[in-house]
DNA sequence: ATGGCATCTAACAGATGA
């Protein structure tokens, strides 16, 4: 079973890229982030024609996540509240979470807040959001034999995941508090970074800034990840970054990451 | 130290992203 994650930076702008990529890479489930469209306007028909069912949680202009699946998913939930409870419903105003069940596997697709600048209000929101994520994942781990959490985490786990780590301690996506939140909310629950099961090298990135010719210079960050629950990680066969779509005309600034179980 | 690039909008400049 192959599952991919891809921040497409607008599904309507990137529809042709998604179709082209799925045609060449018929993964079982594709998790999209930053769809930037309300559910009613999600471009469904061409994706469905490739054999995918579509589950969306979107909003106007910003954020938005979707699951594209060749297998029918059960119990698709949008947001934290269906799992954690109504006390966290305020954090579901921004559409950043969708999950679905495929046999004994719970697949979670996340678009973690960017955080803007270290110390800003949005940074605080990011840290609070990650604290709620911890409760959300604890609950899912208690309910399902296997859990896969993937998406755009907007955090580089360590300095191998940044093209130039010098002076990055106060940089968004690399600050100590963000890395600690990633540790506490995900890794301390036993989740394993699937990519690092197979590749310990630096210079392996999933996002490159549109500016300053960052992609041809490989000045990127590894911020898109797959995390596997403890009893799922031994089942991973591979985890690879596909840089191909980042070379296409008018690309997303992110590129897909595929895990095979 | 700054800006650089892309996407969105009751758009045409400003917010947001990372």
PDB file of C-alpha atoms in Angstrom, chain A residues 93-249:
ATOM      1  CA  UNK A  93     -12.095  26.985  12.227  1.00  0.00           C
ATOM      2  CA  UNK A  94      -8.953  26.663  10.116  1.00  0.00           C
ATOM      3  CA  UNK A  95      -9.261  23.518   8.017  1.00  0.00           C
ATOM      4  CA  UNK A  96      -6.054  21.640   8.759  1.00  0.00           C
ATOM      5  CA  UNK A  97      -7.037  18.107   9.791  1.00  0.00           C
ATOM      6  CA  UNK A  98      -8.763  15.208   8.055  1.00  0.00           C
ATOM      7  CA  UNK A  99      -8.576  11.512   8.849  1.00  0.00           C
ATOM      8  CA  UNK A 100      -9.994   8.300   7.446  1.00  0.00           C
ATOM      9  CA  UNK A 101      -9.943   4.598   8.218  1.00  0.00           C
ATOM     10  CA  UNK A 102      -8.684   2.034   5.725  1.00  0.00           C
ATOM     11  CA  UNK A 103      -9.022  -1.506   7.117  1.00  0.00           C
ATOM     12  CA  UNK A 104      -7.013  -1.459  10.354  1.00  0.00           C
ATOM     13  CA  UNK A 105      -5.098   1.694   9.445  1.00  0.00           C
ATOM     14  CA  UNK A 106      -6.068   5.207  10.544  1.00  0.00           C
ATOM     15  CA  UNK A 107      -4.661   7.782   8.108  1.00  0.00           C
ATOM     16  CA  UNK A 108      -4.278  11.342   9.412  1.00  0.00           C
ATOM     17  CA  UNK A 109      -3.582  14.224   7.021  1.00  0.00           C
ATOM     18  CA  UNK A 110      -2.316  17.456   8.637  1.00  0.00           C
ATOM     19  CA  UNK A 111      -1.504  20.978   7.581  1.00  0.00           C
ATOM     20  CA  UNK A 112       0.353  22.285  10.633  1.00  0.00           C
ATOM     21  CA  UNK A 113       0.201  26.095  11.052  1.00  0.00           C
ATOM     22  CA  UNK A 114       3.130  27.980   9.574  1.00  0.00           C
ATOM     23  CA  UNK A 115       3.676  30.238  12.580  1.00  0.00           C
ATOM     24  CA  UNK A 116       4.790  33.331  10.643  1.00  0.00           C
ATOM     25  CA  UNK A 117       7.605  34.538  12.903  1.00  0.00           C
ATOM     26  CA  UNK A 118       9.078  33.207  16.133  1.00  0.00           C
ATOM     27  CA  UNK A 119       7.275  34.885  19.029  1.00  0.00           C
ATOM     28  CA  UNK A 120       4.326  36.136  16.978  1.00  0.00           C
ATOM     29  CA  UNK A 121       0.659  35.435  17.715  1.00  0.00           C
ATOM     30  CA  UNK A 122       0.635  32.907  14.903  1.00  0.00           C
ATOM     31  CA  UNK A 123       3.664  31.212  16.434  1.00  0.00           C
ATOM     32  CA  UNK A 124       1.803  30.854  19.734  1.00  0.00           C
ATOM     33  CA  UNK A 125      -1.169  29.458  17.827  1.00  0.00           C
ATOM     34  CA  UNK A 126       1.108  26.902  16.158  1.00  0.00           C
ATOM     35  CA  UNK A 127       2.411  25.705  19.530  1.00  0.00           C
ATOM     36  CA  UNK A 128      -1.100  25.540  21.014  1.00  0.00           C
ATOM     37  CA  UNK A 129      -2.332  23.666  17.949  1.00  0.00           C
ATOM     38  CA  UNK A 130       0.475  21.115  18.331  1.00  0.00           C
ATOM     39  CA  UNK A 131      -0.454  20.600  22.000  1.00  0.00           C
ATOM     40  CA  UNK A 132      -4.003  19.727  20.957  1.00  0.00           C
ATOM     41  CA  UNK A 133      -2.593  17.442  18.278  1.00  0.00           C
ATOM     42  CA  UNK A 134      -0.957  15.419  21.047  1.00  0.00           C
ATOM     43  CA  UNK A 135      -4.333  14.678  22.665  1.00  0.00           C
ATOM     44  CA  UNK A 136      -5.844  13.960  19.264  1.00  0.00           C
ATOM     45  CA  UNK A 137      -3.145  11.410  18.400  1.00  0.00           C
ATOM     46  CA  UNK A 138      -3.241   9.794  21.848  1.00  0.00           C
ATOM     47  CA  UNK A 139      -6.936   9.155  21.369  1.00  0.00           C
ATOM     48  CA  UNK A 140      -6.455   7.731  17.878  1.00  0.00           C
ATOM     49  CA  UNK A 141      -3.665   5.440  19.099  1.00  0.00           C
ATOM     50  CA  UNK A 142      -6.052   4.046  21.716  1.00  0.00           C
ATOM     51  CA  UNK A 143      -8.724   3.389  19.086  1.00  0.00           C
ATOM     52  CA  UNK A 144      -6.817   1.948  16.123  1.00  0.00           C
ATOM     53  CA  UNK A 145      -4.235  -0.808  15.655  1.00  0.00           C
ATOM     54  CA  UNK A 146      -2.159   1.322  13.291  1.00  0.00           C
ATOM     55  CA  UNK A 147      -1.915   5.083  12.767  1.00  0.00           C
ATOM     56  CA  UNK A 148      -0.128   6.975   9.995  1.00  0.00           C
ATOM     57  CA  UNK A 149       0.211  10.752  10.388  1.00  0.00           C
ATOM     58  CA  UNK A 150       1.403  12.651   7.350  1.00  0.00           C
ATOM     59  CA  UNK A 151       1.323  16.128   5.925  1.00  0.00           C
ATOM     60  CA  UNK A 152       3.042  19.496   5.946  1.00  0.00           C
ATOM     61  CA  UNK A 153       4.431  19.867   9.477  1.00  0.00           C
ATOM     62  CA  UNK A 154       6.149  23.215   8.911  1.00  0.00           C
ATOM     63  CA  UNK A 155       8.956  22.004  11.200  1.00  0.00           C
ATOM     64  CA  UNK A 156      12.386  20.680  10.217  1.00  0.00           C
ATOM     65  CA  UNK A 157      13.073  17.895  12.762  1.00  0.00           C
ATOM     66  CA  UNK A 158      16.828  18.474  12.896  1.00  0.00           C
ATOM     67  CA  UNK A 159      19.648  20.340  11.201  1.00  0.00           C
ATOM     68  CA  UNK A 160      20.055  17.719   8.467  1.00  0.00           C
ATOM     69  CA  UNK A 161      16.650  18.881   7.271  1.00  0.00           C
ATOM     70  CA  UNK A 162      17.740  22.470   6.543  1.00  0.00           C
ATOM     71  CA  UNK A 163      20.025  23.534   3.694  1.00  0.00           C
ATOM     72  CA  UNK A 164      21.868  25.989   5.895  1.00  0.00           C
ATOM     73  CA  UNK A 165      21.282  25.387   9.602  1.00  0.00           C
ATOM     74  CA  UNK A 166      23.616  28.146  10.791  1.00  0.00           C
ATOM     75  CA  UNK A 167      21.742  30.717  12.810  1.00  0.00           C
ATOM     76  CA  UNK A 168      18.415  28.973  12.458  1.00  0.00           C
ATOM     77  CA  UNK A 169      17.612  28.678  16.178  1.00  0.00           C
ATOM     78  CA  UNK A 170      15.263  31.646  15.959  1.00  0.00           C
ATOM     79  CA  UNK A 171      13.964  30.825  12.490  1.00  0.00           C
ATOM     80  CA  UNK A 172      10.384  29.720  11.998  1.00  0.00           C
ATOM     81  CA  UNK A 173      10.210  25.932  11.375  1.00  0.00           C
ATOM     82  CA  UNK A 174      13.477  25.362  13.252  1.00  0.00           C
ATOM     83  CA  UNK A 175      13.137  27.013  16.663  1.00  0.00           C
ATOM     84  CA  UNK A 176      13.681  24.970  19.808  1.00  0.00           C
ATOM     85  CA  UNK A 177      10.067  25.328  20.934  1.00  0.00           C
ATOM     86  CA  UNK A 178       8.750  24.050  17.608  1.00  0.00           C
ATOM     87  CA  UNK A 179      11.080  21.056  17.627  1.00  0.00           C
ATOM     88  CA  UNK A 180      10.154  20.368  21.230  1.00  0.00           C
ATOM     89  CA  UNK A 181       6.468  20.491  20.307  1.00  0.00           C
ATOM     90  CA  UNK A 182       7.083  18.007  17.498  1.00  0.00           C
ATOM     91  CA  UNK A 183       8.916  15.790  19.978  1.00  0.00           C
ATOM     92  CA  UNK A 184       6.219  15.954  22.641  1.00  0.00           C
ATOM     93  CA  UNK A 185       3.166  15.818  20.421  1.00  0.00           C
ATOM     94  CA  UNK A 186       4.281  13.108  17.991  1.00  0.00           C
ATOM     95  CA  UNK A 187       7.627  11.421  18.639  1.00  0.00           C
ATOM     96  CA  UNK A 188       7.109  10.877  22.371  1.00  0.00           C
ATOM     97  CA  UNK A 189       3.964   8.897  21.515  1.00  0.00           C
ATOM     98  CA  UNK A 190       6.249   6.445  19.733  1.00  0.00           C
ATOM     99  CA  UNK A 191       5.714   7.634  16.183  1.00  0.00           C
ATOM    100  CA  UNK A 192       8.665   7.092  13.831  1.00  0.00           C
ATOM    101  CA  UNK A 193       9.740   9.450  11.027  1.00  0.00           C
ATOM    102  CA  UNK A 194       9.394   7.012   8.110  1.00  0.00           C
ATOM    103  CA  UNK A 195      11.879   8.834   5.876  1.00  0.00           C
ATOM    104  CA  UNK A 196      14.630   8.469   8.470  1.00  0.00           C
ATOM    105  CA  UNK A 197      14.089   4.715   8.624  1.00  0.00           C
ATOM    106  CA  UNK A 198      15.660   4.565   5.169  1.00  0.00           C
ATOM    107  CA  UNK A 199      17.815   7.651   4.701  1.00  0.00           C
ATOM    108  CA  UNK A 200      20.042   9.399   7.229  1.00  0.00           C
ATOM    109  CA  UNK A 201      21.637  11.872   4.806  1.00  0.00           C
ATOM    110  CA  UNK A 202      21.179  15.628   4.904  1.00  0.00           C
ATOM    111  CA  UNK A 203      20.202  17.615   1.846  1.00  0.00           C
ATOM    112  CA  UNK A 204      16.956  15.676   1.374  1.00  0.00           C
ATOM    113  CA  UNK A 205      14.239  18.308   1.087  1.00  0.00           C
ATOM    114  CA  UNK A 206      10.508  18.543   0.366  1.00  0.00           C
ATOM    115  CA  UNK A 207      10.072  22.332   0.142  1.00  0.00           C
ATOM    116  CA  UNK A 208      12.051  25.017  -1.667  1.00  0.00           C
ATOM    117  CA  UNK A 209      11.252  28.735  -1.543  1.00  0.00           C
ATOM    118  CA  UNK A 210       9.994  30.155  -4.819  1.00  0.00           C
ATOM    119  CA  UNK A 211      12.482  32.997  -4.421  1.00  0.00           C
ATOM    120  CA  UNK A 212      16.220  33.251  -4.970  1.00  0.00           C
ATOM    121  CA  UNK A 213      16.343  30.194  -7.273  1.00  0.00           C
ATOM    122  CA  UNK A 214      16.177  28.022  -4.172  1.00  0.00           C
ATOM    123  CA  UNK A 215      15.241  24.804  -5.994  1.00  0.00           C
ATOM    124  CA  UNK A 216      18.070  24.634  -8.565  1.00  0.00           C
ATOM    125  CA  UNK A 217      20.480  25.452  -5.722  1.00  0.00           C
ATOM    126  CA  UNK A 218      18.807  22.803  -3.498  1.00  0.00           C
ATOM    127  CA  UNK A 219      18.304  25.388  -0.769  1.00  0.00           C
ATOM    128  CA  UNK A 220      15.368  23.570   0.789  1.00  0.00           C
ATOM    129  CA  UNK A 221      13.829  22.219   3.954  1.00  0.00           C
ATOM    130  CA  UNK A 222      12.397  18.801   4.834  1.00  0.00           C
ATOM    131  CA  UNK A 223       9.096  19.776   6.405  1.00  0.00           C
ATOM    132  CA  UNK A 224       6.686  17.235   4.840  1.00  0.00           C
ATOM    133  CA  UNK A 225       6.716  13.938   6.723  1.00  0.00           C
ATOM    134  CA  UNK A 226       5.144  10.552   7.350  1.00  0.00           C
ATOM    135  CA  UNK A 227       4.995   9.396  10.978  1.00  0.00           C
ATOM    136  CA  UNK A 228       4.199   5.744  11.703  1.00  0.00           C
ATOM    137  CA  UNK A 229       2.857   4.395  14.971  1.00  0.00           C
ATOM    138  CA  UNK A 230       5.195   1.970  16.802  1.00  0.00           C
ATOM    139  CA  UNK A 231       3.621  -1.218  15.525  1.00  0.00           C
ATOM    140  CA  UNK A 232       3.273   0.158  11.999  1.00  0.00           C
ATOM    141  CA  UNK A 233       6.841   1.356  11.451  1.00  0.00           C
ATOM    142  CA  UNK A 234       8.243  -2.206  11.009  1.00  0.00           C
ATOM    143  CA  UNK A 235       5.861  -2.596   8.059  1.00  0.00           C
ATOM    144  CA  UNK A 236       7.390   0.297   6.101  1.00  0.00           C
ATOM    145  CA  UNK A 237       9.101  -0.838   2.901  1.00  0.00           C
ATOM    146  CA  UNK A 238      10.270   2.537   1.604  1.00  0.00           C
ATOM    147  CA  UNK A 239       9.822   6.283   1.989  1.00  0.00           C
ATOM    148  CA  UNK A 240      10.933   8.523  -0.853  1.00  0.00           C
ATOM    149  CA  UNK A 241      10.753  12.166  -1.905  1.00  0.00           C
ATOM    150  CA  UNK A 242       9.731  12.671  -5.538  1.00  0.00           C
ATOM    151  CA  UNK A 243      11.309  15.937  -6.697  1.00  0.00           C
ATOM    152  CA  UNK A 244       9.891  15.597 -10.206  1.00  0.00           C
ATOM    153  CA  UNK A 245       6.795  17.827  -9.819  1.00  0.00           C
ATOM    154  CA  UNK A 246       8.974  20.615  -8.400  1.00  0.00           C
ATOM    155  CA  UNK A 247      10.739  20.729 -11.811  1.00  0.00           C
ATOM    156  CA  UNK A 248       7.480  21.292 -13.732  1.00  0.00           C
ATOM    157  CA  UNK A 249       6.237  24.640 -14.985  1.00  0.00           C
TER     158      UNK A 249
END
